[in-house]
Amino acid sequence: MKFPFSKSESSSENPKYIFVVGGVMSGVGKGVASSSIGKILKAKGFKVTAIKIDPYINVDAGTMNPTEHGEVFVLDDGYETDQDMGNYERFLDESLPQINYMTTGRVYQEIIRRERNLEYGGKNVEVVPDVPLEVIRRIKRAQEEAKADITLVEVGGTIGEYQNIIFLEAARMLKQKHPKDVAVVMVSYVPIPGNIGEMKTKPTQYAARSLNSVGLQADVILARAQVALDEKRKEKIAIFCNIPTEHVISAPDVQSIYDVPGNYEEDGLGDILTDVLSLPKKKTDLSEWNTFVQKSKKATQEVEIAVVGKYFSSGEFVLSDVYISVLEAIKTAAYHLDLKPKITYLSSQDFESGKMELSELDRFGGILVPGGFGSTGVEGKIKVIQYAREKKIPYFGICYGMQLAVIEYARHVAGMKDAHTREISKDTAHPVIDIMESQKDIVEQGNFGGTMRLGTYPCVIREGTVAHTVFGTTEISERHRHRYEVNTDYIEEIEKAGMVFSGKSPNGVLMEIVELPKDVHPFFMGIQSHPEFLSRPLTPHPIFSAFIKAASKK
Ligand code: GLN
């Protein structure tokens, strides 16, 4: 068995790895915990990168329904990943490559490809050790690409699940080879059952033992709970999970996810981890981050934004995770403008069915229609866009939200009553949104995984337009995820009716930004790409800032 690397082969002198695993249950903020650990270590001056492992068979997150799995986050290179990658990028303020994301499907796909190419040299290829070895190989490649001193590896799911065992085995094998270079952080939930009102540590103790049973010992436990842990519970977790008491970090619910790095630092998490990994002690400089966090708390003037989408409901519950990057972009843009964002999720189906009156939109400063697919709720969204246009409520449409704004304008202003997108209506007389030429064969062959127009593409902005003022430049580049586009056959007619195509692909054939002139509407803009993926807490995206500013003036 050949181990993928030895110490001497490492590019960074002695790279370190922190595995973040979940105990008790999922959904307690492992992604934010990993991002915050990354933030702290970066603030100490280490070069940090972060990897997300999702244990499902899907090769990437692109084929999953957002209501199943939350937002699909697109990287610069077009890889469709889990929303946690968005958290890492926002906290680390760095763009990450596709090697930083893996699923069981992706790992097996690579192993099978190599086996078919005789790359295993005639050997038996086995689940153990070949699968964990491939996992380690990928972790190593990510570390090398980033030249990282510290590589965070978040293992999705919960300890004890059958699905992620192979990834925990990779952590164990890596630690066995490099005992001083691997740390394990367990993010565990500590419940306070309503009927007893007391915080219970037993589930965390069981989780720690399950982790032991796969040959791993937690070095640090982040105890996620509604409230802070008292000394007694810290002691209990320490004794029964076999770690020093100060390695039990209290991680209570917070007002904002951006508070988390500061909270961990109060408990000295950064130094604990550098200690465990035998790294030099360094000061943590979170000053810029803290200034942002302070700003976010000071704002008192509210700006009310309606996000009109279709993926909000799951049974009786509202799923705001589906648009998490959009929501974070709105929030952070508002904070930088000293505004307090108040975001309301509205279901487009409710406008379609009449359950909700359009006049309920009057109270909002701005309306945003995010990306989407298919026919559900589309007529509701078009109604909302028409209302925003006619009532001069600031409007921002992203991807589908841009395409539907073009349809709305074509229908109600340019006189093409049945204007539509071919995504929904195959035989409309006015397909103002049509499938991209390059997508026709792909769709016909049913080859859907990872084949949209994905990742970063440039856009040229026309001088003198609103977009030009917003971006302050004529060349931008944004991340994309779509198969349909504005049909160039209709551009002249729609422009004649007053809509402006202010951003185009460099060859001029793909419409990237549409807008209404300033003297017609206070803010009405649609963009084919997803600027939310590039908006960062310390540098909110200009288009979000412009939209929020307009919304605050209404
Ligand atoms: N469904 C549209 C398309 O494929 C929009 C995609 C999106 O909003 N991400 O072009």
Coordinates of C-alpha atoms and ligand atoms in Angstrom, one line a residue:
M1 CA 0.0 0.0 0.0
K2 CA 1.5 3.3 -1.1
F3 CA 0.6 6.2 1.1
P4 CA -0.1 9.3 -1.0
F5 CA 2.6 11.4 0.5
S6 CA 5.2 11.5 3.2
K7 CA 6.4 14.5 5.1
S8 CA 9.4 15.2 2.8
E9 CA 7.1 15.5 -0.2
S10 CA 5.0 18.3 1.3
S11 CA 5.3 21.7 -0.3
S12 CA 4.5 23.7 2.9
E13 CA 7.2 22.5 5.3
N14 CA 5.0 20.7 7.7
P15 CA 1.4 21.2 6.7
K16 CA -1.3 20.7 9.4
Y17 CA -4.8 19.3 9.1
I18 CA -7.9 20.0 11.2
F19 CA -10.8 17.6 10.7
V20 CA -14.1 19.0 11.8
V21 CA -16.7 16.4 12.5
G22 CA -20.3 16.6 13.8
G23 CA -21.7 14.9 16.9
V24 CA -25.3 14.2 17.9
M25 CA -27.1 15.8 15.0
S26 CA -26.6 17.8 11.8
G27 CA -27.6 21.4 11.2
V28 CA -25.9 22.8 14.3
G29 CA -23.5 25.0 12.3
K30 CA -20.5 22.9 11.5
G31 CA -19.9 25.0 8.4
V32 CA -19.9 28.2 10.3
A33 CA -17.7 26.6 13.0
S34 CA -15.2 25.4 10.3
S35 CA -15.2 28.9 8.6
S36 CA -14.7 30.6 12.0
I37 CA -11.8 28.4 12.9
G38 CA -10.3 29.2 9.5
K39 CA -10.9 32.9 10.0
I40 CA -9.1 32.8 13.4
L41 CA -6.1 30.9 12.1
K42 CA -5.8 33.1 9.1
A43 CA -6.0 36.1 11.5
K44 CA -3.0 34.6 13.2
G45 CA -1.1 34.9 9.9
F46 CA -1.3 31.3 8.8
K47 CA -2.2 30.4 5.2
V48 CA -5.4 28.5 5.5
T49 CA -7.6 26.5 3.1
A50 CA -10.9 24.7 3.7
I51 CA -12.3 21.5 2.2
K52 CA -15.9 20.3 2.4
I53 CA -16.7 16.6 2.2
D54 CA -20.3 15.6 1.5
P55 CA -21.0 11.9 2.0
Y56 CA -23.7 11.5 -0.7
I57 CA -23.4 9.7 -4.0
N58 CA -24.2 12.8 -6.1
V59 CA -20.9 13.7 -7.9
D60 CA -21.6 17.4 -7.1
A61 CA -24.4 19.5 -5.6
G62 CA -25.7 20.7 -9.0
T63 CA -28.3 18.0 -9.5
M64 CA -29.9 18.3 -6.1
N65 CA -33.2 20.1 -5.4
P66 CA -32.3 23.1 -3.2
T67 CA -35.2 22.2 -0.9
E68 CA -33.3 18.9 -0.2
H69 CA -29.9 20.3 0.2
G70 CA -29.9 24.1 0.4
E71 CA -28.2 26.5 -2.0
V72 CA -25.9 25.2 -4.8
F73 CA -22.8 27.4 -4.4
V74 CA -20.8 27.9 -7.6
L75 CA -17.0 28.3 -7.6
D76 CA -14.9 30.4 -9.9
D77 CA -14.1 27.3 -11.9
G78 CA -17.7 26.5 -12.2
Y79 CA -17.9 23.6 -9.8
E80 CA -21.3 23.2 -8.2
T81 CA -20.9 22.7 -4.5
D82 CA -22.4 22.8 -1.1
Q83 CA -23.4 26.1 0.6
D84 CA -20.6 25.6 3.2
M85 CA -18.1 26.5 0.5
G86 CA -19.8 29.9 0.4
N87 CA -19.3 30.2 4.1
Y88 CA -15.6 29.4 3.8
E89 CA -15.2 31.9 1.0
R90 CA -17.0 34.6 2.9
F91 CA -15.1 34.1 6.1
L92 CA -11.7 33.4 4.6
D93 CA -12.2 36.1 2.0
E94 CA -10.8 33.8 -0.7
S95 CA -12.0 32.0 -3.8
L96 CA -11.6 28.3 -3.5
P97 CA -11.0 25.7 -6.3
Q98 CA -13.0 22.5 -7.0
I99 CA -10.4 20.2 -5.5
N100 CA -11.6 21.7 -2.1
Y101 CA -15.0 20.0 -2.5
M102 CA -15.7 16.2 -2.7
T103 CA -18.5 13.8 -2.4
T104 CA -18.5 10.0 -2.2
G105 CA -19.6 10.0 -5.8
R106 CA -16.7 12.2 -6.9
V107 CA -14.2 10.1 -5.0
Y108 CA -15.5 6.8 -6.5
Q109 CA -15.8 8.3 -10.0
E110 CA -12.0 9.1 -9.8
I111 CA -11.1 5.7 -8.4
I112 CA -13.1 3.9 -11.1
R113 CA -11.5 6.2 -13.8
R114 CA -8.1 5.3 -12.5
E115 CA -8.9 1.6 -12.3
R116 CA -10.2 1.6 -15.9
N117 CA -6.9 3.2 -16.9
L118 CA -4.8 0.5 -15.3
E119 CA -3.5 3.1 -12.9
Y120 CA -3.6 0.6 -10.0
G121 CA -1.1 -1.6 -11.8
G122 CA -3.2 -4.8 -11.8
K123 CA -3.9 -4.7 -8.0
N124 CA -7.2 -5.4 -6.3
V125 CA -8.9 -2.1 -5.8
E126 CA -10.6 -2.2 -2.4
V127 CA -12.9 0.1 -0.4
V128 CA -10.3 0.0 2.3
P129 CA -7.7 1.3 1.9
D130 CA -8.2 2.6 -1.6
V131 CA -11.1 4.9 -0.9
P132 CA -9.6 6.6 2.1
L133 CA -6.3 6.9 0.2
E134 CA -8.0 8.7 -2.6
V135 CA -9.7 11.0 -0.1
I136 CA -6.3 11.7 1.4
R137 CA -4.8 12.3 -2.0
R138 CA -7.5 14.9 -2.7
I139 CA -6.9 16.6 0.7
K140 CA -3.3 16.8 -0.1
R141 CA -3.8 18.2 -3.5
A142 CA -6.0 21.0 -2.1
Q143 CA -3.3 21.7 0.5
E144 CA -0.7 21.9 -2.2
E145 CA -2.7 24.1 -4.5
A146 CA -3.3 26.6 -1.7
K147 CA 0.2 26.1 -0.3
A148 CA -1.7 26.0 3.0
D149 CA -0.1 25.8 6.4
I150 CA -3.4 24.6 7.8
T151 CA -6.1 22.7 5.9
L152 CA -9.5 22.4 7.4
V153 CA -11.5 19.4 6.4
E154 CA -15.2 19.4 7.3
V155 CA -16.8 16.0 7.1
G156 CA -20.5 16.3 6.4
G157 CA -23.1 14.4 8.3
T158 CA -22.8 13.1 11.8
I159 CA -20.5 10.6 13.5
G160 CA -22.1 7.2 13.7
E161 CA -23.6 7.5 10.3
Y162 CA -22.7 4.7 8.0
Q163 CA -22.2 7.1 5.1
N164 CA -19.2 9.1 6.3
I165 CA -17.2 6.3 7.9
I166 CA -14.8 6.1 5.0
F167 CA -13.9 9.8 5.4
L168 CA -13.3 9.3 9.2
E169 CA -11.1 6.4 8.2
A170 CA -9.1 8.8 6.0
A171 CA -8.7 11.1 9.0
R172 CA -7.5 8.2 11.1
M173 CA -5.0 7.0 8.5
L174 CA -3.6 10.5 8.1
K175 CA -3.3 10.9 11.8
Q176 CA -1.6 7.5 12.1
K177 CA 1.0 8.7 9.6
H178 CA 1.3 12.2 10.9
P179 CA 0.2 12.2 14.5
K180 CA 1.4 15.7 15.3
D181 CA -0.1 17.3 12.2
V182 CA -3.7 16.3 12.5
A183 CA -6.3 17.7 15.0
V184 CA -9.9 16.7 15.3
V185 CA -12.6 19.1 16.3
M186 CA -16.0 17.7 17.2
V187 CA -18.9 20.1 16.9
S188 CA -21.5 18.6 19.1
Y189 CA -25.0 19.5 20.1
V190 CA -25.9 19.8 23.8
P191 CA -29.7 19.9 24.2
I192 CA -31.8 21.4 26.9
P193 CA -34.9 19.3 26.7
G194 CA -38.0 21.4 27.4
N195 CA -39.6 19.1 29.9
I196 CA -36.5 19.1 32.2
G197 CA -35.0 22.5 31.4
E198 CA -31.5 21.2 32.1
M199 CA -28.6 21.0 29.7
K200 CA -27.7 17.4 29.0
T201 CA -24.2 16.3 28.0
K202 CA -24.9 12.5 27.5
P203 CA -25.5 12.7 23.7
T204 CA -22.1 14.4 23.3
Q205 CA -20.5 11.7 25.5
Y206 CA -22.0 9.0 23.2
A207 CA -20.8 10.9 20.1
A208 CA -17.2 11.1 21.5
R209 CA -17.3 7.3 22.1
S210 CA -18.6 6.7 18.5
L211 CA -15.6 8.8 17.3
N212 CA -13.3 6.6 19.5
S213 CA -14.8 3.5 17.9
V214 CA -13.5 4.6 14.5
G215 CA -10.1 5.2 16.0
L216 CA -10.3 8.9 16.5
Q217 CA -10.2 11.1 19.6
A218 CA -11.5 14.6 19.6
D219 CA -8.9 17.2 20.6
V220 CA -11.4 20.0 21.0
I221 CA -15.2 19.9 21.4
L222 CA -17.3 22.8 20.4
A223 CA -20.4 22.5 22.4
R224 CA -23.3 24.0 20.5
A225 CA -26.2 24.9 22.7
Q226 CA -29.0 27.4 23.1
V227 CA -27.0 29.1 25.9
A228 CA -23.4 29.1 27.1
L229 CA -22.1 26.0 29.0
D230 CA -21.6 26.3 32.7
E231 CA -18.4 25.0 34.4
K232 CA -20.2 21.9 35.6
R233 CA -21.1 20.8 32.0
K234 CA -17.7 21.7 30.7
E235 CA -16.1 19.5 33.4
K236 CA -18.5 16.6 32.5
I237 CA -17.8 16.8 28.8
A238 CA -14.0 17.0 29.5
I239 CA -13.9 14.0 31.9
F240 CA -16.2 11.7 29.9
C241 CA -14.9 12.7 26.4
N242 CA -11.3 12.5 27.6
I243 CA -10.0 16.1 26.9
P244 CA -8.8 19.0 29.0
T245 CA -11.6 21.2 30.3
E246 CA -10.2 24.2 28.5
H247 CA -10.6 22.3 25.2
V248 CA -14.3 22.3 25.7
I249 CA -15.5 25.5 23.9
S250 CA -18.8 26.9 24.6
A251 CA -20.6 27.7 21.4
P252 CA -24.0 29.2 22.3
D253 CA -26.6 30.5 19.7
V254 CA -25.6 33.9 18.6
Q255 CA -27.4 36.8 16.9
S256 CA -25.2 36.7 13.8
I257 CA -22.9 34.1 12.4
Y258 CA -20.3 36.8 12.1
D259 CA -20.0 36.9 15.9
V260 CA -18.7 33.3 16.0
P261 CA -14.9 33.8 15.4
G262 CA -14.8 36.5 18.1
N263 CA -16.7 34.2 20.5
Y264 CA -14.3 31.3 19.9
E265 CA -11.3 33.6 20.4
E266 CA -12.7 34.6 23.8
D267 CA -12.2 31.0 24.8
G268 CA -8.8 30.9 23.3
L269 CA -9.6 28.4 20.5
G270 CA -6.9 29.6 18.2
D271 CA -4.1 29.1 20.7
I272 CA -5.5 25.7 21.7
L273 CA -5.4 24.5 18.1
T274 CA -1.9 25.8 17.4
D275 CA -0.9 24.1 20.6
V276 CA -2.4 20.8 19.6
L277 CA -0.7 21.1 16.2
S278 CA 2.7 22.2 17.7
L279 CA 2.6 25.4 15.7
P280 CA 4.2 28.6 16.9
K281 CA 2.1 30.9 19.1
K282 CA 0.9 33.9 17.2
K283 CA -1.3 36.9 17.9
T284 CA -4.8 36.9 16.4
D285 CA -5.6 40.0 14.5
L286 CA -9.3 40.2 14.0
S287 CA -9.5 44.0 14.0
E288 CA -10.9 44.5 10.5
W289 CA -13.5 41.7 11.1
N290 CA -14.4 43.1 14.5
T291 CA -14.9 46.6 13.0
F292 CA -17.4 45.0 10.5
V293 CA -19.1 43.1 13.3
Q294 CA -19.5 46.3 15.4
K295 CA -20.9 48.1 12.4
S296 CA -23.4 45.4 11.9
K297 CA -24.7 45.8 15.4
K298 CA -24.9 49.6 15.5
A299 CA -27.2 50.2 12.6
T300 CA -30.7 51.2 13.6
Q301 CA -32.3 52.5 10.4
E302 CA -34.2 49.6 8.9
V303 CA -34.3 48.7 5.2
E304 CA -37.0 46.2 4.3
I305 CA -36.3 43.8 1.5
A306 CA -38.7 41.2 0.1
V307 CA -37.1 38.1 -1.5
V308 CA -39.6 36.5 -3.7
G309 CA -38.7 32.9 -4.4
K310 CA -40.2 29.5 -4.7
Y311 CA -37.9 27.2 -2.7
F312 CA -38.9 28.5 0.7
S313 CA -41.2 25.9 2.1
S314 CA -40.5 22.4 3.4
G315 CA -43.6 21.1 5.0
E316 CA -44.5 23.6 7.7
F317 CA -41.0 25.1 7.7
V318 CA -39.3 28.0 5.9
L319 CA -36.0 27.2 4.3
S320 CA -34.0 30.4 4.0
D321 CA -30.8 28.3 3.4
V322 CA -31.8 27.9 -0.2
Y323 CA -30.8 31.5 -0.9
I324 CA -28.1 31.9 1.8
S325 CA -25.6 33.7 -0.3
V326 CA -28.2 36.2 -1.5
L327 CA -29.3 36.8 2.1
E328 CA -25.8 37.3 3.3
A329 CA -25.0 39.6 0.4
I330 CA -28.1 41.7 1.3
K331 CA -27.2 41.8 5.0
T332 CA -23.6 42.7 4.6
A333 CA -24.3 45.4 2.0
A334 CA -26.8 46.9 4.4
Y335 CA -24.4 46.8 7.3
H336 CA -21.8 48.7 5.3
L337 CA -24.4 51.4 4.6
D338 CA -25.2 51.6 8.3
L339 CA -28.6 50.1 7.7
K340 CA -30.4 47.3 9.6
P341 CA -31.6 44.7 7.0
K342 CA -35.1 43.2 7.5
I343 CA -35.6 40.4 5.0
T344 CA -38.9 38.8 4.4
Y345 CA -39.3 35.7 2.3
L346 CA -42.4 35.6 0.1
S347 CA -43.5 32.7 -1.9
S348 CA -44.2 33.5 -5.5
Q349 CA -46.9 30.9 -5.6
D350 CA -48.9 33.0 -3.1
F351 CA -49.0 35.9 -5.6
E352 CA -49.9 33.5 -8.4
S353 CA -52.8 32.0 -6.5
G354 CA -54.0 35.3 -5.1
K355 CA -53.5 34.2 -1.5
M356 CA -51.3 37.3 -1.2
E357 CA -52.2 40.7 -2.6
L358 CA -49.6 42.6 -4.6
S359 CA -50.3 45.7 -2.5
E360 CA -48.6 43.9 0.4
L361 CA -45.4 44.7 -1.5
D362 CA -45.8 48.4 -0.8
R363 CA -44.2 48.3 2.5
F364 CA -40.9 47.1 1.2
G365 CA -37.9 49.2 0.2
G366 CA -36.8 46.8 -2.4
I367 CA -37.8 43.5 -4.1
L368 CA -35.4 40.8 -5.1
V369 CA -36.2 37.8 -7.3
P370 CA -33.3 35.3 -7.1
G371 CA -32.3 32.5 -9.4
G372 CA -34.5 29.6 -10.2
F373 CA -35.6 26.9 -12.5
G374 CA -38.9 25.5 -14.0
S375 CA -42.4 26.8 -14.1
T376 CA -43.5 26.7 -10.4
G377 CA -44.4 30.2 -9.2
V378 CA -43.2 31.9 -12.4
E379 CA -46.4 33.8 -13.2
G380 CA -46.3 35.0 -9.5
K381 CA -42.8 36.3 -10.0
I382 CA -43.7 38.1 -13.2
K383 CA -46.7 39.8 -11.4
V384 CA -44.3 40.9 -8.7
I385 CA -41.8 42.3 -11.2
Q386 CA -44.5 44.1 -13.0
Y387 CA -45.7 45.6 -9.8
A388 CA -42.2 46.7 -8.8
R389 CA -41.7 48.3 -12.2
E390 CA -45.0 50.1 -12.3
K391 CA -45.0 51.2 -8.6
K392 CA -41.3 52.2 -8.9
I393 CA -40.2 49.9 -6.1
P394 CA -36.4 49.2 -6.4
Y395 CA -36.1 45.8 -8.1
F396 CA -33.1 43.5 -8.4
G397 CA -33.4 40.3 -10.5
I398 CA -30.7 37.6 -10.4
C399 CA -30.4 35.1 -13.2
Y400 CA -34.0 33.8 -13.5
G401 CA -35.0 37.1 -11.9
M402 CA -33.4 38.9 -14.8
Q403 CA -34.8 36.7 -17.4
L404 CA -38.3 37.1 -16.0
A405 CA -37.9 40.9 -15.9
V406 CA -37.2 40.8 -19.6
I407 CA -40.3 38.6 -20.2
E408 CA -42.4 41.0 -18.1
Y409 CA -41.2 44.0 -20.1
A410 CA -41.7 42.3 -23.4
R411 CA -45.2 41.3 -22.4
H412 CA -46.5 44.5 -20.9
V413 CA -44.4 47.2 -22.5
A414 CA -43.1 45.9 -25.8
G415 CA -46.5 44.4 -26.7
M416 CA -45.5 40.7 -27.0
K417 CA -48.4 39.4 -25.0
D418 CA -47.2 35.8 -24.9
A419 CA -43.5 36.5 -24.4
H420 CA -42.0 33.6 -22.5
T421 CA -38.9 31.5 -21.9
R422 CA -38.4 28.3 -23.9
E423 CA -37.6 26.7 -20.5
I424 CA -41.3 26.7 -19.8
S425 CA -43.1 27.3 -23.1
K426 CA -41.8 25.4 -26.1
D427 CA -44.2 27.0 -28.6
T428 CA -44.6 30.6 -27.5
A429 CA -44.6 33.0 -30.5
H430 CA -42.1 35.3 -28.7
P431 CA -39.4 33.2 -27.0
V432 CA -37.6 36.3 -25.6
I433 CA -35.5 33.9 -23.4
D434 CA -34.2 30.9 -25.3
I435 CA -31.9 28.0 -24.7
M436 CA -28.2 28.8 -25.4
E437 CA -26.9 27.3 -28.7
S438 CA -24.2 25.5 -26.8
Q439 CA -26.8 23.9 -24.5
K440 CA -29.1 22.3 -27.1
D441 CA -27.3 19.0 -27.6
I442 CA -26.6 18.7 -23.9
V443 CA -30.2 18.9 -23.0
E444 CA -31.3 16.7 -25.9
Q445 CA -28.9 14.0 -24.7
G446 CA -30.2 14.3 -21.2
N447 CA -26.6 15.1 -20.0
F448 CA -27.6 17.3 -17.1
G449 CA -24.9 17.0 -14.4
G450 CA -22.4 19.8 -14.4
T451 CA -23.2 21.0 -17.9
M452 CA -24.8 24.4 -17.5
R453 CA -22.9 27.5 -18.4
L454 CA -21.0 27.5 -15.1
G455 CA -18.4 29.6 -13.4
T456 CA -16.7 32.9 -14.1
Y457 CA -17.2 34.8 -17.4
P458 CA -16.4 38.4 -18.3
C459 CA -19.0 41.1 -19.1
V460 CA -18.5 44.4 -20.8
I461 CA -20.6 47.3 -19.4
R462 CA -21.8 50.1 -21.6
E463 CA -20.6 53.5 -20.5
G464 CA -23.2 56.0 -19.3
T465 CA -25.6 53.3 -18.0
V466 CA -26.8 52.7 -14.4
A467 CA -24.6 49.6 -14.4
H468 CA -21.6 51.6 -15.3
T469 CA -22.2 53.9 -12.3
V470 CA -22.9 50.9 -10.0
F471 CA -19.7 49.0 -11.0
G472 CA -17.5 52.1 -11.7
T473 CA -15.8 50.1 -14.5
T474 CA -16.6 48.8 -18.0
E475 CA -15.3 45.3 -17.4
I476 CA -16.4 42.8 -14.7
S477 CA -16.4 39.1 -14.3
E478 CA -19.0 37.1 -12.4
R479 CA -20.0 33.5 -11.7
H480 CA -22.7 32.0 -13.8
R481 CA -25.1 29.0 -13.6
H482 CA -27.7 28.9 -16.4
R483 CA -28.8 27.2 -19.7
Y484 CA -31.0 30.0 -21.1
E485 CA -30.3 33.5 -22.3
V486 CA -31.9 36.6 -23.8
N487 CA -32.8 35.8 -27.4
T488 CA -30.9 38.4 -29.5
D489 CA -33.7 38.4 -32.1
Y490 CA -35.8 40.5 -29.7
I491 CA -33.2 42.9 -28.4
E492 CA -33.9 45.7 -30.8
E493 CA -37.7 45.6 -30.2
I494 CA -37.3 45.5 -26.4
E495 CA -34.7 48.3 -26.4
K496 CA -37.0 50.4 -28.5
A497 CA -39.6 49.9 -25.8
G498 CA -37.2 51.4 -23.3
M499 CA -35.3 48.5 -21.6
V500 CA -31.5 48.9 -21.7
F501 CA -29.1 46.0 -22.2
S502 CA -26.2 47.6 -20.4
G503 CA -23.9 44.6 -19.9
K504 CA -23.0 42.0 -22.6
S505 CA -20.4 39.2 -23.1
P506 CA -17.3 40.6 -24.8
N507 CA -18.5 39.3 -28.2
G508 CA -21.7 41.1 -27.7
V509 CA -24.1 38.2 -28.1
L510 CA -25.0 37.3 -24.6
M511 CA -27.0 39.8 -22.5
E512 CA -25.5 40.0 -19.0
I513 CA -27.2 43.0 -17.5
V514 CA -30.6 44.7 -18.1
E515 CA -31.8 47.9 -16.6
L516 CA -34.3 50.7 -16.8
P517 CA -32.9 54.3 -17.1
K518 CA -32.6 56.4 -14.0
D519 CA -35.3 58.9 -15.1
V520 CA -37.8 56.1 -15.5
H521 CA -37.2 54.0 -12.4
P522 CA -35.3 54.6 -9.2
F523 CA -33.5 51.2 -9.5
F524 CA -34.5 48.4 -11.8
M525 CA -31.7 46.0 -12.7
G526 CA -31.3 42.3 -13.7
I527 CA -28.1 40.4 -14.0
Q528 CA -27.6 37.0 -15.7
S529 CA -24.9 36.0 -13.3
H530 CA -24.9 35.4 -9.6
P531 CA -23.1 38.3 -7.9
E532 CA -24.1 36.9 -4.5
F533 CA -21.4 34.3 -4.9
L534 CA -18.7 37.0 -5.0
S535 CA -20.1 39.3 -2.2
R536 CA -18.0 39.1 0.9
P537 CA -18.6 40.5 4.4
L538 CA -15.8 43.0 4.2
T539 CA -16.4 43.9 0.6
P540 CA -20.1 43.6 -0.3
H541 CA -20.8 43.4 -4.0
P542 CA -21.5 46.8 -5.6
I543 CA -24.7 45.7 -7.2
F544 CA -26.2 44.7 -3.8
S545 CA -24.9 47.9 -2.3
A546 CA -26.6 49.9 -5.0
F547 CA -29.9 48.0 -4.7
I548 CA -29.9 48.4 -0.9
K549 CA -29.1 52.1 -1.1
A550 CA -32.0 52.6 -3.5
A551 CA -34.2 50.5 -1.2
S552 CA -33.3 52.7 1.8
K553 CA -34.4 55.8 -0.1
K554 CA -37.9 54.6 -0.9
Ligands
GLN1 N1 -33.5 28.6 -15.3 C1 -32.7 29.7 -15.9 C2 -31.6 29.1 -16.8 O1 -31.2 28.0 -16.7 C3 -32.1 30.5 -14.8 C4 -31.0 29.8 -14.0 C5 -30.8 30.5 -12.7 O2 -31.5 31.3 -12.2 N2 -29.7 30.1 -12.0 O3 -31.1 29.9 -17.6

